[in-house]
C-alpha cells in the first residue's frame, strides 16, 4: 500500500450515486500519495460531504452493533408488534362479548343483524367507558369493525375448535378413561344430525370427578347403524 486511506470512507462509502460521490476518489478508492499536499487534502476530505456521511454511517453501525440503537428490522418489528397489540385491544371486547353470550346461553342476534343481545352488550361496554372499543367502531371502515354476523360466526367456530382441542389434549396427556355419547336429533329444518359428546374422568382437582362435554353435531344422510358408526369414527379421527 503506497499511501493512507480513510477507513470510514472505505468501509461505509457507496459509489452508486453521482456527483460528489465520484469526486471523493482520493482516500476512498485511491491512496493519497502526494505527501507534499497531504495536510491540505486531508483537511479538505475531513469536511467533505462524503466523509461526514460515512462517519455518520460508521457511528450508526457501531451503535447498532453494540445494541445501543435499533436496526431497521427492529423498528419494523416493533411497529408490527404495536399494530398487533392495538388490534388485539380492539377485538378483545368483541370476542369477550361473544363468549359471554355463549357462556350464558344468550342468543347473539335478533330479527336483524343490527339488533340483538350482542349489539346491546357492545353498546353497554361503550357506555361503561370502553374508549378503545368506541374509537374502533367510530373510526374503522364499515367492513373492518369485526361485529358483523359473519365475523361473529367465525369467532364462534374458532372458539369451538379451541375448546375441542383442549379437551382432546387433556384426554391424551392425562390418559383418562372416557366413553363416547351419541344421540340422534333433528334441527329446526328437519335435518337429521348426530349429537356427539364425551364422558370422562377428570383429575384436575384432588377428588376425581366424572365430566361430560359436548363435542359437536354431525349431519346424517340416513339412520342406518353403519352410517351412524362411520360418522362417529370420522368425527373422532378429525379431532384426535
JSON list of C-alpha atoms in Angstrom, two decimals:
[
{"chain": "A", "resi": 1, "resn": "UNK", "atom": "CA", "xyz": [0.00, 0.00, 0.00]},
{"chain": "A", "resi": 2, "resn": "UNK", "atom": "CA", "xyz": [1.60, 3.24, -1.18]},
{"chain": "A", "resi": 3, "resn": "UNK", "atom": "CA", "xyz": [-0.43, 5.71, 0.88]},
{"chain": "A", "resi": 4, "resn": "UNK", "atom": "CA", "xyz": [-3.15, 6.17, 3.50]},
{"chain": "A", "resi": 5, "resn": "UNK", "atom": "CA", "xyz": [-6.90, 5.67, 3.10]},
{"chain": "A", "resi": 6, "resn": "UNK", "atom": "CA", "xyz": [-9.83, 6.96, 5.15]},
{"chain": "A", "resi": 7, "resn": "UNK", "atom": "CA", "xyz": [-11.11, 3.91, 6.99]},
{"chain": "A", "resi": 8, "resn": "UNK", "atom": "CA", "xyz": [-14.65, 5.28, 7.40]},
{"chain": "A", "resi": 9, "resn": "UNK", "atom": "CA", "xyz": [-14.98, 6.15, 3.73]},
{"chain": "A", "resi": 10, "resn": "UNK", "atom": "CA", "xyz": [-13.52, 2.86, 2.53]},
{"chain": "A", "resi": 11, "resn": "UNK", "atom": "CA", "xyz": [-15.92, 0.79, 4.66]},
{"chain": "A", "resi": 12, "resn": "UNK", "atom": "CA", "xyz": [-19.09, 2.87, 4.54]},
{"chain": "A", "resi": 13, "resn": "UNK", "atom": "CA", "xyz": [-18.99, 4.74, 1.24]},
{"chain": "A", "resi": 14, "resn": "UNK", "atom": "CA", "xyz": [-21.32, 3.87, -1.64]},
{"chain": "A", "resi": 15, "resn": "UNK", "atom": "CA", "xyz": [-20.34, 4.53, -5.24]},
{"chain": "A", "resi": 16, "resn": "UNK", "atom": "CA", "xyz": [-23.85, 4.12, -6.58]},
{"chain": "A", "resi": 17, "resn": "UNK", "atom": "CA", "xyz": [-24.52, 7.86, -6.54]},
{"chain": "A", "resi": 18, "resn": "UNK", "atom": "CA", "xyz": [-23.37, 10.66, -8.81]},
{"chain": "A", "resi": 19, "resn": "UNK", "atom": "CA", "xyz": [-21.63, 13.99, -8.48]},
{"chain": "A", "resi": 20, "resn": "UNK", "atom": "CA", "xyz": [-19.97, 14.35, -5.11]},
{"chain": "A", "resi": 21, "resn": "UNK", "atom": "CA", "xyz": [-19.72, 10.56, -4.64]},
{"chain": "A", "resi": 22, "resn": "UNK", "atom": "CA", "xyz": [-17.35, 10.25, -7.58]},
{"chain": "A", "resi": 23, "resn": "UNK", "atom": "CA", "xyz": [-15.29, 13.32, -6.75]},
{"chain": "A", "resi": 24, "resn": "UNK", "atom": "CA", "xyz": [-14.09, 11.84, -3.48]},
{"chain": "A", "resi": 25, "resn": "UNK", "atom": "CA", "xyz": [-11.82, 9.24, -5.04]},
{"chain": "A", "resi": 26, "resn": "UNK", "atom": "CA", "xyz": [-8.72, 10.04, -3.01]},
{"chain": "A", "resi": 27, "resn": "UNK", "atom": "CA", "xyz": [-8.67, 8.46, 0.46]},
{"chain": "A", "resi": 28, "resn": "UNK", "atom": "CA", "xyz": [-11.57, 6.27, -0.73]},
{"chain": "A", "resi": 29, "resn": "UNK", "atom": "CA", "xyz": [-10.57, 4.31, -3.83]},
{"chain": "A", "resi": 30, "resn": "UNK", "atom": "CA", "xyz": [-7.05, 5.62, -4.21]},
{"chain": "A", "resi": 31, "resn": "UNK", "atom": "CA", "xyz": [-4.48, 6.37, -1.51]},
{"chain": "A", "resi": 32, "resn": "UNK", "atom": "CA", "xyz": [-3.09, 9.85, -1.03]},
{"chain": "A", "resi": 33, "resn": "UNK", "atom": "CA", "xyz": [0.49, 9.59, -2.29]},
{"chain": "A", "resi": 34, "resn": "UNK", "atom": "CA", "xyz": [1.25, 13.29, -2.64]},
{"chain": "A", "resi": 35, "resn": "UNK", "atom": "CA", "xyz": [2.62, 13.83, 0.85]},
{"chain": "A", "resi": 36, "resn": "UNK", "atom": "CA", "xyz": [3.54, 17.41, -0.01]},
{"chain": "A", "resi": 37, "resn": "UNK", "atom": "CA", "xyz": [-0.16, 18.32, -0.11]},
{"chain": "A", "resi": 38, "resn": "UNK", "atom": "CA", "xyz": [-1.29, 15.66, 2.38]},
{"chain": "A", "resi": 39, "resn": "UNK", "atom": "CA", "xyz": [-2.33, 18.04, 5.18]},
{"chain": "A", "resi": 40, "resn": "UNK", "atom": "CA", "xyz": [-4.31, 20.26, 2.83]},
{"chain": "A", "resi": 41, "resn": "UNK", "atom": "CA", "xyz": [-6.04, 17.33, 1.13]},
{"chain": "A", "resi": 42, "resn": "UNK", "atom": "CA", "xyz": [-6.77, 15.57, 4.44]},
{"chain": "A", "resi": 43, "resn": "UNK", "atom": "CA", "xyz": [-8.38, 18.70, 5.90]},
{"chain": "A", "resi": 44, "resn": "UNK", "atom": "CA", "xyz": [-10.46, 19.13, 2.75]},
{"chain": "A", "resi": 45, "resn": "UNK", "atom": "CA", "xyz": [-11.54, 15.49, 2.86]},
{"chain": "A", "resi": 46, "resn": "UNK", "atom": "CA", "xyz": [-12.42, 15.75, 6.54]},
{"chain": "A", "resi": 47, "resn": "UNK", "atom": "CA", "xyz": [-15.11, 18.39, 5.89]},
{"chain": "A", "resi": 48, "resn": "UNK", "atom": "CA", "xyz": [-16.41, 16.86, 2.66]},
{"chain": "A", "resi": 49, "resn": "UNK", "atom": "CA", "xyz": [-19.99, 15.61, 2.46]},
{"chain": "A", "resi": 50, "resn": "UNK", "atom": "CA", "xyz": [-18.77, 12.13, 1.60]},
{"chain": "A", "resi": 51, "resn": "UNK", "atom": "CA", "xyz": [-16.59, 11.83, 4.70]},
{"chain": "A", "resi": 52, "resn": "UNK", "atom": "CA", "xyz": [-19.24, 13.31, 7.00]},
{"chain": "A", "resi": 53, "resn": "UNK", "atom": "CA", "xyz": [-21.85, 10.89, 5.67]},
{"chain": "A", "resi": 54, "resn": "UNK", "atom": "CA", "xyz": [-19.50, 7.92, 6.00]},
{"chain": "A", "resi": 55, "resn": "UNK", "atom": "CA", "xyz": [-18.59, 8.95, 9.54]},
{"chain": "A", "resi": 56, "resn": "UNK", "atom": "CA", "xyz": [-22.27, 9.12, 10.45]},
{"chain": "A", "resi": 57, "resn": "UNK", "atom": "CA", "xyz": [-22.81, 5.69, 8.90]},
{"chain": "A", "resi": 58, "resn": "UNK", "atom": "CA", "xyz": [-19.92, 4.30, 10.93]},
{"chain": "A", "resi": 59, "resn": "UNK", "atom": "CA", "xyz": [-21.26, 5.75, 14.18]},
{"chain": "A", "resi": 60, "resn": "UNK", "atom": "CA", "xyz": [-24.72, 4.33, 13.48]},
{"chain": "A", "resi": 61, "resn": "UNK", "atom": "CA", "xyz": [-23.22, 0.94, 12.67]},
{"chain": "A", "resi": 62, "resn": "UNK", "atom": "CA", "xyz": [-21.32, 0.87, 15.96]},
{"chain": "A", "resi": 63, "resn": "UNK", "atom": "CA", "xyz": [-24.47, 1.81, 17.88]},
{"chain": "A", "resi": 64, "resn": "UNK", "atom": "CA", "xyz": [-26.49, -0.94, 16.24]},
{"chain": "A", "resi": 65, "resn": "UNK", "atom": "CA", "xyz": [-23.69, -3.49, 16.62]},
{"chain": "A", "resi": 66, "resn": "UNK", "atom": "CA", "xyz": [-23.37, -2.68, 20.33]},
{"chain": "A", "resi": 67, "resn": "UNK", "atom": "CA", "xyz": [-27.19, -2.79, 20.79]},
{"chain": "A", "resi": 68, "resn": "UNK", "atom": "CA", "xyz": [-27.33, 0.91, 21.64]},
{"chain": "A", "resi": 69, "resn": "UNK", "atom": "CA", "xyz": [-29.63, 1.61, 18.70]},
{"chain": "A", "resi": 70, "resn": "UNK", "atom": "CA", "xyz": [-32.35, -0.29, 16.88]},
{"chain": "A", "resi": 71, "resn": "UNK", "atom": "CA", "xyz": [-31.89, -1.66, 13.40]},
{"chain": "A", "resi": 72, "resn": "UNK", "atom": "CA", "xyz": [-34.39, -1.03, 10.63]},
{"chain": "A", "resi": 73, "resn": "UNK", "atom": "CA", "xyz": [-35.69, -4.57, 11.08]},
{"chain": "A", "resi": 74, "resn": "UNK", "atom": "CA", "xyz": [-36.11, -4.00, 14.82]},
{"chain": "A", "resi": 75, "resn": "UNK", "atom": "CA", "xyz": [-38.07, -0.83, 14.16]},
{"chain": "A", "resi": 76, "resn": "UNK", "atom": "CA", "xyz": [-40.27, -2.62, 11.64]},
{"chain": "A", "resi": 77, "resn": "UNK", "atom": "CA", "xyz": [-40.83, -5.49, 14.08]},
{"chain": "A", "resi": 78, "resn": "UNK", "atom": "CA", "xyz": [-41.60, -3.05, 16.89]},
{"chain": "A", "resi": 79, "resn": "UNK", "atom": "CA", "xyz": [-44.10, -1.24, 14.70]},
{"chain": "A", "resi": 80, "resn": "UNK", "atom": "CA", "xyz": [-45.63, -4.55, 13.67]},
{"chain": "A", "resi": 81, "resn": "UNK", "atom": "CA", "xyz": [-45.91, -5.72, 17.29]},
{"chain": "A", "resi": 82, "resn": "UNK", "atom": "CA", "xyz": [-47.51, -2.41, 18.25]},
{"chain": "A", "resi": 83, "resn": "UNK", "atom": "CA", "xyz": [-50.05, -2.83, 15.46]},
{"chain": "A", "resi": 84, "resn": "UNK", "atom": "CA", "xyz": [-50.84, -6.36, 16.66]},
{"chain": "A", "resi": 85, "resn": "UNK", "atom": "CA", "xyz": [-51.24, -5.19, 20.27]},
{"chain": "A", "resi": 86, "resn": "UNK", "atom": "CA", "xyz": [-53.58, -2.39, 19.21]},
{"chain": "A", "resi": 87, "resn": "UNK", "atom": "CA", "xyz": [-55.68, -4.76, 17.09]},
{"chain": "A", "resi": 88, "resn": "UNK", "atom": "CA", "xyz": [-55.90, -7.20, 20.00]},
{"chain": "A", "resi": 89, "resn": "UNK", "atom": "CA", "xyz": [-57.13, -4.44, 22.29]},
{"chain": "A", "resi": 90, "resn": "UNK", "atom": "CA", "xyz": [-59.79, -3.55, 19.72]},
{"chain": "A", "resi": 91, "resn": "UNK", "atom": "CA", "xyz": [-61.08, -7.06, 19.15]},
{"chain": "A", "resi": 92, "resn": "UNK", "atom": "CA", "xyz": [-60.81, -8.29, 22.76]},
{"chain": "A", "resi": 93, "resn": "UNK", "atom": "CA", "xyz": [-64.11, -6.72, 23.95]},
{"chain": "A", "resi": 94, "resn": "UNK", "atom": "CA", "xyz": [-65.84, -8.07, 20.84]},
{"chain": "A", "resi": 95, "resn": "UNK", "atom": "CA", "xyz": [-64.64, -11.63, 21.48]},
{"chain": "A", "resi": 96, "resn": "UNK", "atom": "CA", "xyz": [-65.36, -11.27, 25.19]},
{"chain": "A", "resi": 97, "resn": "UNK", "atom": "CA", "xyz": [-68.95, -10.21, 24.45]},
{"chain": "A", "resi": 98, "resn": "UNK", "atom": "CA", "xyz": [-69.50, -13.20, 22.16]},
{"chain": "A", "resi": 99, "resn": "UNK", "atom": "CA", "xyz": [-68.07, -15.59, 24.75]},
{"chain": "A", "resi": 100, "resn": "UNK", "atom": "CA", "xyz": [-70.28, -14.03, 27.43]},
{"chain": "A", "resi": 101, "resn": "UNK", "atom": "CA", "xyz": [-73.39, -14.62, 25.33]},
{"chain": "A", "resi": 102, "resn": "UNK", "atom": "CA", "xyz": [-72.32, -18.20, 24.63]},
{"chain": "A", "resi": 103, "resn": "UNK", "atom": "CA", "xyz": [-71.48, -18.96, 28.26]},
{"chain": "A", "resi": 104, "resn": "UNK", "atom": "CA", "xyz": [-74.80, -17.59, 29.47]},
{"chain": "A", "resi": 105, "resn": "UNK", "atom": "CA", "xyz": [-76.71, -19.29, 26.60]},
{"chain": "A", "resi": 106, "resn": "UNK", "atom": "CA", "xyz": [-77.91, -15.94, 25.30]},
{"chain": "A", "resi": 107, "resn": "UNK", "atom": "CA", "xyz": [-78.81, -15.51, 21.64]},
{"chain": "A", "resi": 108, "resn": "UNK", "atom": "CA", "xyz": [-76.48, -13.08, 19.90]},
{"chain": "A", "resi": 109, "resn": "UNK", "atom": "CA", "xyz": [-78.78, -11.66, 17.23]},
{"chain": "A", "resi": 110, "resn": "UNK", "atom": "CA", "xyz": [-82.40, -10.67, 16.93]},
{"chain": "A", "resi": 111, "resn": "UNK", "atom": "CA", "xyz": [-84.61, -10.46, 13.86]},
{"chain": "A", "resi": 112, "resn": "UNK", "atom": "CA", "xyz": [-81.91, -8.49, 12.03]},
{"chain": "A", "resi": 113, "resn": "UNK", "atom": "CA", "xyz": [-78.13, -8.45, 12.29]},
{"chain": "A", "resi": 114, "resn": "UNK", "atom": "CA", "xyz": [-78.22, -4.87, 13.60]},
{"chain": "A", "resi": 115, "resn": "UNK", "atom": "CA", "xyz": [-80.16, -5.73, 16.73]},
{"chain": "A", "resi": 116, "resn": "UNK", "atom": "CA", "xyz": [-79.89, -8.31, 19.46]},
{"chain": "A", "resi": 117, "resn": "UNK", "atom": "CA", "xyz": [-78.07, -9.04, 22.69]},
{"chain": "A", "resi": 118, "resn": "UNK", "atom": "CA", "xyz": [-74.59, -8.84, 21.18]},
{"chain": "A", "resi": 119, "resn": "UNK", "atom": "CA", "xyz": [-75.02, -5.30, 19.85]},
{"chain": "A", "resi": 120, "resn": "UNK", "atom": "CA", "xyz": [-76.68, -4.26, 23.11]},
{"chain": "A", "resi": 121, "resn": "UNK", "atom": "CA", "xyz": [-73.72, -5.64, 25.04]},
{"chain": "A", "resi": 122, "resn": "UNK", "atom": "CA", "xyz": [-71.28, -3.77, 22.78]},
{"chain": "A", "resi": 123, "resn": "UNK", "atom": "CA", "xyz": [-73.18, -0.53, 23.36]},
{"chain": "A", "resi": 124, "resn": "UNK", "atom": "CA", "xyz": [-73.20, -1.23, 27.10]},
{"chain": "A", "resi": 125, "resn": "UNK", "atom": "CA", "xyz": [-69.41, -1.60, 27.06]},
{"chain": "A", "resi": 126, "resn": "UNK", "atom": "CA", "xyz": [-69.06, 1.76, 25.33]},
{"chain": "A", "resi": 127, "resn": "UNK", "atom": "CA", "xyz": [-71.40, 3.43, 27.82]},
{"chain": "A", "resi": 128, "resn": "UNK", "atom": "CA", "xyz": [-69.36, 1.88, 30.64]},
{"chain": "A", "resi": 129, "resn": "UNK", "atom": "CA", "xyz": [-66.25, 3.68, 29.37]},
{"chain": "A", "resi": 130, "resn": "UNK", "atom": "CA", "xyz": [-64.51, 1.38, 26.89]},
{"chain": "A", "resi": 131, "resn": "UNK", "atom": "CA", "xyz": [-62.76, 4.14, 24.91]},
{"chain": "A", "resi": 132, "resn": "UNK", "atom": "CA", "xyz": [-60.73, 1.74, 22.77]},
{"chain": "A", "resi": 133, "resn": "UNK", "atom": "CA", "xyz": [-63.84, -0.05, 21.54]},
{"chain": "A", "resi": 134, "resn": "UNK", "atom": "CA", "xyz": [-65.64, 3.25, 20.98]},
{"chain": "A", "resi": 135, "resn": "UNK", "atom": "CA", "xyz": [-62.74, 4.67, 18.98]},
{"chain": "A", "resi": 136, "resn": "UNK", "atom": "CA", "xyz": [-62.50, 1.47, 16.95]},
{"chain": "A", "resi": 137, "resn": "UNK", "atom": "CA", "xyz": [-66.18, 1.47, 15.98]},
{"chain": "A", "resi": 138, "resn": "UNK", "atom": "CA", "xyz": [-66.23, 5.20, 15.23]},
{"chain": "A", "resi": 139, "resn": "UNK", "atom": "CA", "xyz": [-63.03, 5.36, 13.17]},
{"chain": "A", "resi": 140, "resn": "UNK", "atom": "CA", "xyz": [-62.92, 1.99, 11.40]},
{"chain": "A", "resi": 141, "resn": "UNK", "atom": "CA", "xyz": [-64.45, 1.42, 7.96]},
{"chain": "A", "resi": 142, "resn": "UNK", "atom": "CA", "xyz": [-67.70, -0.47, 7.85]},
{"chain": "A", "resi": 143, "resn": "UNK", "atom": "CA", "xyz": [-66.05, -3.63, 6.55]},
{"chain": "A", "resi": 144, "resn": "UNK", "atom": "CA", "xyz": [-63.46, -3.80, 9.36]},
{"chain": "A", "resi": 145, "resn": "UNK", "atom": "CA", "xyz": [-65.47, -3.23, 12.52]},
{"chain": "A", "resi": 146, "resn": "UNK", "atom": "CA", "xyz": [-65.48, -7.01, 13.22]},
{"chain": "A", "resi": 147, "resn": "UNK", "atom": "CA", "xyz": [-69.01, -7.05, 14.61]},
{"chain": "A", "resi": 148, "resn": "UNK", "atom": "CA", "xyz": [-70.89, -8.44, 11.61]},
{"chain": "A", "resi": 149, "resn": "UNK", "atom": "CA", "xyz": [-72.84, -11.69, 11.79]},
{"chain": "A", "resi": 150, "resn": "UNK", "atom": "CA", "xyz": [-70.21, -13.41, 9.63]},
{"chain": "A", "resi": 151, "resn": "UNK", "atom": "CA", "xyz": [-67.39, -12.40, 11.97]},
{"chain": "A", "resi": 152, "resn": "UNK", "atom": "CA", "xyz": [-69.46, -13.48, 14.98]},
{"chain": "A", "resi": 153, "resn": "UNK", "atom": "CA", "xyz": [-69.90, -16.93, 13.43]},
{"chain": "A", "resi": 154, "resn": "UNK", "atom": "CA", "xyz": [-66.19, -17.17, 12.63]},
{"chain": "A", "resi": 155, "resn": "UNK", "atom": "CA", "xyz": [-65.26, -16.33, 16.22]},
{"chain": "A", "resi": 156, "resn": "UNK", "atom": "CA", "xyz": [-67.74, -18.92, 17.49]},
{"chain": "A", "resi": 157, "resn": "UNK", "atom": "CA", "xyz": [-66.27, -21.58, 15.18]},
{"chain": "A", "resi": 158, "resn": "UNK", "atom": "CA", "xyz": [-62.71, -20.74, 16.21]},
{"chain": "A", "resi": 159, "resn": "UNK", "atom": "CA", "xyz": [-63.69, -20.83, 19.88]},
{"chain": "A", "resi": 160, "resn": "UNK", "atom": "CA", "xyz": [-65.31, -24.23, 19.40]},
{"chain": "A", "resi": 161, "resn": "UNK", "atom": "CA", "xyz": [-62.16, -25.60, 17.77]},
{"chain": "A", "resi": 162, "resn": "UNK", "atom": "CA", "xyz": [-60.03, -24.32, 20.65]},
{"chain": "A", "resi": 163, "resn": "UNK", "atom": "CA", "xyz": [-62.33, -25.94, 23.22]},
{"chain": "A", "resi": 164, "resn": "UNK", "atom": "CA", "xyz": [-62.30, -29.26, 21.36]},
{"chain": "A", "resi": 165, "resn": "UNK", "atom": "CA", "xyz": [-58.53, -29.11, 21.05]},
{"chain": "A", "resi": 166, "resn": "UNK", "atom": "CA", "xyz": [-58.14, -28.52, 24.79]},
{"chain": "A", "resi": 167, "resn": "UNK", "atom": "CA", "xyz": [-60.46, -31.40, 25.63]},
{"chain": "A", "resi": 168, "resn": "UNK", "atom": "CA", "xyz": [-58.66, -33.85, 23.35]},
{"chain": "A", "resi": 169, "resn": "UNK", "atom": "CA", "xyz": [-55.24, -32.67, 24.54]},
{"chain": "A", "resi": 170, "resn": "UNK", "atom": "CA", "xyz": [-56.31, -33.21, 28.14]},
{"chain": "A", "resi": 171, "resn": "UNK", "atom": "CA", "xyz": [-57.52, -36.73, 27.41]},
{"chain": "A", "resi": 172, "resn": "UNK", "atom": "CA", "xyz": [-54.29, -37.57, 25.60]},
{"chain": "A", "resi": 173, "resn": "UNK", "atom": "CA", "xyz": [-51.99, -36.09, 28.24]},
{"chain": "A", "resi": 174, "resn": "UNK", "atom": "CA", "xyz": [-53.89, -37.40, 31.27]},
{"chain": "A", "resi": 175, "resn": "UNK", "atom": "CA", "xyz": [-54.64, -40.80, 29.69]},
{"chain": "A", "resi": 176, "resn": "UNK", "atom": "CA", "xyz": [-58.05, -40.61, 31.31]},
{"chain": "A", "resi": 177, "resn": "UNK", "atom": "CA", "xyz": [-60.79, -43.18, 30.74]},
{"chain": "A", "resi": 178, "resn": "UNK", "atom": "CA", "xyz": [-63.58, -41.92, 28.51]},
{"chain": "A", "resi": 179, "resn": "UNK", "atom": "CA", "xyz": [-66.65, -43.04, 26.62]},
{"chain": "A", "resi": 180, "resn": "UNK", "atom": "CA", "xyz": [-68.48, -41.60, 23.61]},
{"chain": "A", "resi": 181, "resn": "UNK", "atom": "CA", "xyz": [-72.05, -40.30, 23.90]},
{"chain": "A", "resi": 182, "resn": "UNK", "atom": "CA", "xyz": [-74.16, -40.11, 20.74]},
{"chain": "A", "resi": 183, "resn": "UNK", "atom": "CA", "xyz": [-77.79, -39.19, 20.23]},
{"chain": "A", "resi": 184, "resn": "UNK", "atom": "CA", "xyz": [-79.80, -38.55, 17.09]},
{"chain": "A", "resi": 185, "resn": "UNK", "atom": "CA", "xyz": [-81.78, -35.35, 16.82]},
{"chain": "A", "resi": 186, "resn": "UNK", "atom": "CA", "xyz": [-83.25, -33.10, 14.16]},
{"chain": "A", "resi": 187, "resn": "UNK", "atom": "CA", "xyz": [-82.63, -29.38, 13.77]},
{"chain": "A", "resi": 188, "resn": "UNK", "atom": "CA", "xyz": [-85.28, -26.74, 13.07]},
{"chain": "A", "resi": 189, "resn": "UNK", "atom": "CA", "xyz": [-85.18, -27.51, 9.34]},
{"chain": "A", "resi": 190, "resn": "UNK", "atom": "CA", "xyz": [-85.78, -31.21, 9.94]},
{"chain": "A", "resi": 191, "resn": "UNK", "atom": "CA", "xyz": [-82.25, -32.30, 9.02]},
{"chain": "A", "resi": 192, "resn": "UNK", "atom": "CA", "xyz": [-81.20, -35.42, 10.89]},
{"chain": "A", "resi": 193, "resn": "UNK", "atom": "CA", "xyz": [-77.97, -34.96, 12.80]},
{"chain": "A", "resi": 194, "resn": "UNK", "atom": "CA", "xyz": [-75.95, -36.74, 15.41]},
{"chain": "A", "resi": 195, "resn": "UNK", "atom": "CA", "xyz": [-75.09, -35.06, 18.69]},
{"chain": "A", "resi": 196, "resn": "UNK", "atom": "CA", "xyz": [-71.71, -36.32, 19.90]},
{"chain": "A", "resi": 197, "resn": "UNK", "atom": "CA", "xyz": [-70.37, -35.89, 23.40]},
{"chain": "A", "resi": 198, "resn": "UNK", "atom": "CA", "xyz": [-67.81, -37.43, 25.68]},
{"chain": "A", "resi": 199, "resn": "UNK", "atom": "CA", "xyz": [-67.83, -38.65, 29.28]},
{"chain": "A", "resi": 200, "resn": "UNK", "atom": "CA", "xyz": [-64.50, -38.90, 31.06]},
{"chain": "A", "resi": 201, "resn": "UNK", "atom": "CA", "xyz": [-62.84, -38.88, 34.45]},
{"chain": "A", "resi": 202, "resn": "UNK", "atom": "CA", "xyz": [-61.24, -35.57, 35.34]},
{"chain": "A", "resi": 203, "resn": "UNK", "atom": "CA", "xyz": [-58.23, -35.49, 37.64]},
{"chain": "A", "resi": 204, "resn": "UNK", "atom": "CA", "xyz": [-57.92, -31.69, 37.67]},
{"chain": "A", "resi": 205, "resn": "UNK", "atom": "CA", "xyz": [-58.87, -31.49, 41.36]},
{"chain": "A", "resi": 206, "resn": "UNK", "atom": "CA", "xyz": [-57.95, -33.58, 44.38]},
{"chain": "A", "resi": 207, "resn": "UNK", "atom": "CA", "xyz": [-61.12, -35.62, 44.04]},
{"chain": "A", "resi": 208, "resn": "UNK", "atom": "CA", "xyz": [-61.56, -37.24, 40.60]},
{"chain": "A", "resi": 209, "resn": "UNK", "atom": "CA", "xyz": [-64.90, -36.39, 39.01]},
{"chain": "A", "resi": 210, "resn": "UNK", "atom": "CA", "xyz": [-66.91, -37.63, 36.05]},
{"chain": "A", "resi": 211, "resn": "UNK", "atom": "CA", "xyz": [-67.46, -34.92, 33.44]},
{"chain": "A", "resi": 212, "resn": "UNK", "atom": "CA", "xyz": [-69.48, -34.73, 30.27]},
{"chain": "A", "resi": 213, "resn": "UNK", "atom": "CA", "xyz": [-68.62, -32.40, 27.39]},
{"chain": "A", "resi": 214, "resn": "UNK", "atom": "CA", "xyz": [-70.47, -31.69, 24.17]},
{"chain": "A", "resi": 215, "resn": "UNK", "atom": "CA", "xyz": [-68.22, -32.06, 21.12]},
{"chain": "A", "resi": 216, "resn": "UNK", "atom": "CA", "xyz": [-70.40, -31.22, 18.15]},
{"chain": "A", "resi": 217, "resn": "UNK", "atom": "CA", "xyz": [-73.05, -32.15, 15.62]},
{"chain": "A", "resi": 218, "resn": "UNK", "atom": "CA", "xyz": [-72.65, -34.40, 12.59]},
{"chain": "A", "resi": 219, "resn": "UNK", "atom": "CA", "xyz": [-75.15, -34.35, 9.72]},
{"chain": "A", "resi": 220, "resn": "UNK", "atom": "CA", "xyz": [-76.56, -37.78, 8.83]},
{"chain": "A", "resi": 221, "resn": "UNK", "atom": "CA", "xyz": [-77.53, -38.91, 5.36]},
{"chain": "A", "resi": 222, "resn": "UNK", "atom": "CA", "xyz": [-79.57, -41.79, 6.75]},
{"chain": "A", "resi": 223, "resn": "UNK", "atom": "CA", "xyz": [-80.27, -43.51, 10.06]},
{"chain": "A", "resi": 224, "resn": "UNK", "atom": "CA", "xyz": [-78.63, -46.86, 9.35]},
{"chain": "A", "resi": 225, "resn": "UNK", "atom": "CA", "xyz": [-76.31, -48.17, 12.06]},
{"chain": "A", "resi": 226, "resn": "UNK", "atom": "CA", "xyz": [-73.39, -48.37, 9.63]},
{"chain": "A", "resi": 227, "resn": "UNK", "atom": "CA", "xyz": [-73.77, -44.71, 8.66]},
{"chain": "A", "resi": 228, "resn": "UNK", "atom": "CA", "xyz": [-74.02, -43.61, 12.29]},
{"chain": "A", "resi": 229, "resn": "UNK", "atom": "CA", "xyz": [-70.92, -45.62, 13.24]},
{"chain": "A", "resi": 230, "resn": "UNK", "atom": "CA", "xyz": [-68.90, -44.21, 10.32]},
{"chain": "A", "resi": 231, "resn": "UNK", "atom": "CA", "xyz": [-69.97, -40.66, 11.22]},
{"chain": "A", "resi": 232, "resn": "UNK", "atom": "CA", "xyz": [-68.82, -41.10, 14.82]},
{"chain": "A", "resi": 233, "resn": "UNK", "atom": "CA", "xyz": [-65.47, -42.59, 13.79]},
{"chain": "A", "resi": 234, "resn": "UNK", "atom": "CA", "xyz": [-64.87, -39.88, 11.18]},
{"chain": "A", "resi": 235, "resn": "UNK", "atom": "CA", "xyz": [-65.67, -37.14, 13.70]},
{"chain": "A", "resi": 236, "resn": "UNK", "atom": "CA", "xyz": [-63.36, -38.59, 16.35]},
{"chain": "A", "resi": 237, "resn": "UNK", "atom": "CA", "xyz": [-60.50, -39.10, 13.89]},
{"chain": "A", "resi": 238, "resn": "UNK", "atom": "CA", "xyz": [-60.81, -35.48, 12.81]},
{"chain": "A", "resi": 239, "resn": "UNK", "atom": "CA", "xyz": [-60.22, -34.28, 16.39]},
{"chain": "A", "resi": 240, "resn": "UNK", "atom": "CA", "xyz": [-57.83, -36.98, 17.58]}
]
